[in-house]
């Protein structure tokens, strides 16, 4: 029985170790296809990630060297920036920030207005008022709602997107699918990591209790 307990403990530890080696935020690679749709889709996908960072209160500096992506504000209650924190920690995002500098700069005049619109939205208010600590799935759903009901409907953002010389409707839809896939992947990885931590903390005790009872 003791050997069985140790084996189960080892399995949980191995799962936990594996999950720790995975990046919290997996940025999709640039597609091998060089079609106009694919090129625009990936470019817009990168822009949307920068928009998420911008509206999470992150700022990009030191473009001349390796860009720095840091939070500009103190983290508050029912924090909704776990996704942005994981995104900012991803090394690939620094290259994206460097190559998409013009988009980040174009967002600056609209930052406060968009931020105010988000804070006044019913989705954000409901999230902020949650009595229990929000799960990562709640934050992912919040961001999906913010993009579909606020950011992508904003005239200034639509103008920035449509003014791209490479714009295509197919590429636009593909970019949204890529963003959705990335957010879902983040949710899955983080949820699995939480479960592994819980298992590592509680299962050995449960096994030993069962063995001794």
mmCIF file of N, CA, C and O in Angstrom, residues 81-115:
data_model
loop_
_atom_site.group_PDB
_atom_site.id
_atom_site.type_symbol
_atom_site.label_atom_id
_atom_site.label_comp_id
_atom_site.label_asym_id
_atom_site.label_seq_id
_atom_site.Cartn_x
_atom_site.Cartn_y
_atom_site.Cartn_z
ATOM 1 N N UNK A 81 -5.626 41.188 -14.370
ATOM 2 C CA UNK A 81 -4.449 41.328 -15.236
ATOM 3 C C UNK A 81 -3.508 40.132 -15.172
ATOM 4 O O UNK A 81 -2.346 40.243 -15.508
ATOM 5 N N UNK A 82 -3.997 38.968 -14.735
ATOM 6 C CA UNK A 82 -3.146 37.775 -14.742
ATOM 7 C C UNK A 82 -2.730 37.423 -16.168
ATOM 8 O O UNK A 82 -1.596 37.003 -16.416
ATOM 9 N N UNK A 83 -3.648 37.575 -17.097
ATOM 10 C CA UNK A 83 -3.342 37.279 -18.496
ATOM 11 C C UNK A 83 -2.266 38.227 -19.008
ATOM 12 O O UNK A 83 -1.306 37.804 -19.649
ATOM 13 N N UNK A 84 -2.422 39.514 -18.718
ATOM 14 C CA UNK A 84 -1.435 40.496 -19.159
ATOM 15 C C UNK A 84 -0.075 40.239 -18.533
ATOM 16 O O UNK A 84 0.969 40.392 -19.189
ATOM 17 N N UNK A 85 -0.056 39.841 -17.266
ATOM 18 C CA UNK A 85 1.213 39.560 -16.587
ATOM 19 C C UNK A 85 1.942 38.402 -17.256
ATOM 20 O O UNK A 85 3.162 38.456 -17.481
ATOM 21 N N UNK A 86 1.194 37.339 -17.588
ATOM 22 C CA UNK A 86 1.792 36.193 -18.272
ATOM 23 C C UNK A 86 2.245 36.578 -19.675
ATOM 24 O O UNK A 86 3.297 36.146 -20.157
ATOM 25 N N UNK A 87 1.456 37.407 -20.331
ATOM 26 C CA UNK A 87 1.796 37.871 -21.670
ATOM 27 C C UNK A 87 3.065 38.729 -21.646
ATOM 28 O O UNK A 87 3.962 38.561 -22.479
ATOM 29 N N UNK A 88 3.155 39.626 -20.683
ATOM 30 C CA UNK A 88 4.319 40.508 -20.574
ATOM 31 C C UNK A 88 5.594 39.735 -20.266
ATOM 32 O O UNK A 88 6.699 40.160 -20.635
ATOM 33 N N UNK A 89 5.457 38.594 -19.590
ATOM 34 C CA UNK A 89 6.623 37.791 -19.216
ATOM 35 C C UNK A 89 7.125 36.916 -20.364
ATOM 36 O O UNK A 89 8.208 36.329 -20.266
ATOM 37 N N UNK A 90 6.348 36.834 -21.427
ATOM 38 C CA UNK A 90 6.735 36.005 -22.572
ATOM 39 C C UNK A 90 7.758 36.754 -23.431
ATOM 40 O O UNK A 90 7.509 37.872 -23.879
ATOM 41 N N UNK A 91 8.922 36.144 -23.667
ATOM 42 C CA UNK A 91 9.983 36.811 -24.427
ATOM 43 C C UNK A 91 9.556 37.170 -25.843
ATOM 44 O O UNK A 91 10.007 38.175 -26.398
ATOM 45 N N UNK A 92 8.686 36.348 -26.442
ATOM 46 C CA UNK A 92 8.235 36.637 -27.811
ATOM 47 C C UNK A 92 7.489 37.963 -27.882
ATOM 48 O O UNK A 92 7.493 38.641 -28.911
ATOM 49 N N UNK A 93 6.854 38.328 -26.769
ATOM 50 C CA UNK A 93 6.071 39.558 -26.756
ATOM 51 C C UNK A 93 6.952 40.782 -26.892
ATOM 52 O O UNK A 93 6.516 41.813 -27.425
ATOM 53 N N UNK A 94 8.183 40.704 -26.436
ATOM 54 C CA UNK A 94 9.107 41.832 -26.555
ATOM 55 C C UNK A 94 9.446 42.102 -28.018
ATOM 56 O O UNK A 94 9.541 43.252 -28.445
ATOM 57 N N UNK A 95 9.617 41.031 -28.795
ATOM 58 C CA UNK A 95 9.863 41.197 -30.231
ATOM 59 C C UNK A 95 8.635 41.775 -30.925
ATOM 60 O O UNK A 95 8.751 42.632 -31.811
ATOM 61 N N UNK A 96 7.467 41.311 -30.527
ATOM 62 C CA UNK A 96 6.230 41.835 -31.101
ATOM 63 C C UNK A 96 6.087 43.320 -30.785
ATOM 64 O O UNK A 96 5.726 44.126 -31.649
ATOM 65 N N UNK A 97 6.381 43.697 -29.543
ATOM 66 C CA UNK A 97 6.295 45.103 -29.140
ATOM 67 C C UNK A 97 7.231 45.965 -29.963
ATOM 68 O O UNK A 97 6.900 47.098 -30.339
ATOM 69 N N UNK A 98 8.406 45.433 -30.267
ATOM 70 C CA UNK A 98 9.392 46.183 -31.041
ATOM 71 C C UNK A 98 8.932 46.371 -32.486
ATOM 72 O O UNK A 98 9.034 47.466 -33.044
ATOM 73 N N UNK A 99 8.394 45.326 -33.082
ATOM 74 C CA UNK A 99 8.003 45.378 -34.490
ATOM 75 C C UNK A 99 6.632 46.007 -34.726
ATOM 76 O O UNK A 99 6.303 46.355 -35.860
ATOM 77 N N UNK A 100 5.859 46.137 -33.657
ATOM 78 C CA UNK A 100 4.528 46.738 -33.785
ATOM 79 C C UNK A 100 4.443 48.028 -32.978
ATOM 80 O O UNK A 100 3.390 48.376 -32.456
ATOM 81 N N UNK A 101 5.554 48.721 -32.912
ATOM 82 C CA UNK A 101 5.623 49.960 -32.131
ATOM 83 C C UNK A 101 4.602 50.993 -32.611
ATOM 84 O O UNK A 101 3.982 51.696 -31.807
ATOM 85 N N UNK A 102 4.400 51.075 -33.916
ATOM 86 C CA UNK A 102 3.491 52.090 -34.464
ATOM 87 C C UNK A 102 2.066 51.876 -33.958
ATOM 88 O O UNK A 102 1.340 52.839 -33.698
ATOM 89 N N UNK A 103 1.650 50.620 -33.801
ATOM 90 C CA UNK A 103 0.305 50.355 -33.308
ATOM 91 C C UNK A 103 0.178 50.778 -31.847
ATOM 92 O O UNK A 103 -0.814 51.390 -31.457
ATOM 93 N N UNK A 104 1.192 50.464 -31.039
ATOM 94 C CA UNK A 104 1.175 50.851 -29.625
ATOM 95 C C UNK A 104 1.098 52.365 -29.479
ATOM 96 O O UNK A 104 0.363 52.885 -28.636
ATOM 97 N N UNK A 105 1.836 53.068 -30.314
ATOM 98 C CA UNK A 105 1.827 54.530 -30.246
ATOM 99 C C UNK A 105 0.481 55.091 -30.704
ATOM 100 O O UNK A 105 0.007 56.104 -30.180
ATOM 101 N N UNK A 106 -0.138 54.419 -31.668
ATOM 102 C CA UNK A 106 -1.445 54.872 -32.157
ATOM 103 C C UNK A 106 -2.527 54.680 -31.097
ATOM 104 O O UNK A 106 -3.557 55.368 -31.125
ATOM 105 N N UNK A 107 -2.306 53.777 -30.156
ATOM 106 C CA UNK A 107 -3.284 53.539 -29.095
ATOM 107 C C UNK A 107 -3.261 54.612 -28.013
ATOM 108 O O UNK A 107 -4.264 54.808 -27.313
ATOM 109 N N UNK A 108 -2.145 55.292 -27.862
ATOM 110 C CA UNK A 108 -1.964 56.232 -26.746
ATOM 111 C C UNK A 108 -3.088 57.262 -26.609
ATOM 112 O O UNK A 108 -3.599 57.470 -25.497
ATOM 113 N N UNK A 109 -3.520 57.921 -27.691
ATOM 114 C CA UNK A 109 -4.587 58.936 -27.531
ATOM 115 C C UNK A 109 -5.931 58.351 -27.099
ATOM 116 O O UNK A 109 -6.801 59.098 -26.638
ATOM 117 N N UNK A 110 -6.090 57.054 -27.238
ATOM 118 C CA UNK A 110 -7.388 56.430 -26.957
ATOM 119 C C UNK A 110 -7.381 55.634 -25.648
ATOM 120 O O UNK A 110 -8.423 55.093 -25.265
ATOM 121 N N UNK A 111 -6.240 55.561 -24.983
ATOM 122 C CA UNK A 111 -6.111 54.703 -23.807
ATOM 123 C C UNK A 111 -7.128 55.047 -22.718
ATOM 124 O O UNK A 111 -7.866 54.175 -22.246
ATOM 125 N N UNK A 112 -7.162 56.292 -22.305
ATOM 126 C CA UNK A 112 -8.040 56.688 -21.202
ATOM 127 C C UNK A 112 -9.510 56.482 -21.541
ATOM 128 O O UNK A 112 -10.294 56.018 -20.706
ATOM 129 N N UNK A 113 -9.893 56.833 -22.757
ATOM 130 C CA UNK A 113 -11.301 56.700 -23.155
ATOM 131 C C UNK A 113 -11.722 55.231 -23.170
ATOM 132 O O UNK A 113 -12.799 54.883 -22.649
ATOM 133 N N UNK A 114 -10.893 54.372 -23.724
ATOM 134 C CA UNK A 114 -11.219 52.952 -23.772
ATOM 135 C C UNK A 114 -11.227 52.337 -22.372
ATOM 136 O O UNK A 114 -12.088 51.523 -22.043
ATOM 137 N N UNK A 115 -10.261 52.756 -21.574
ATOM 138 C CA UNK A 115 -10.191 52.258 -20.202
ATOM 139 C C UNK A 115 -11.444 52.623 -19.416
ATOM 140 O O UNK A 115 -12.000 51.803 -18.670
#
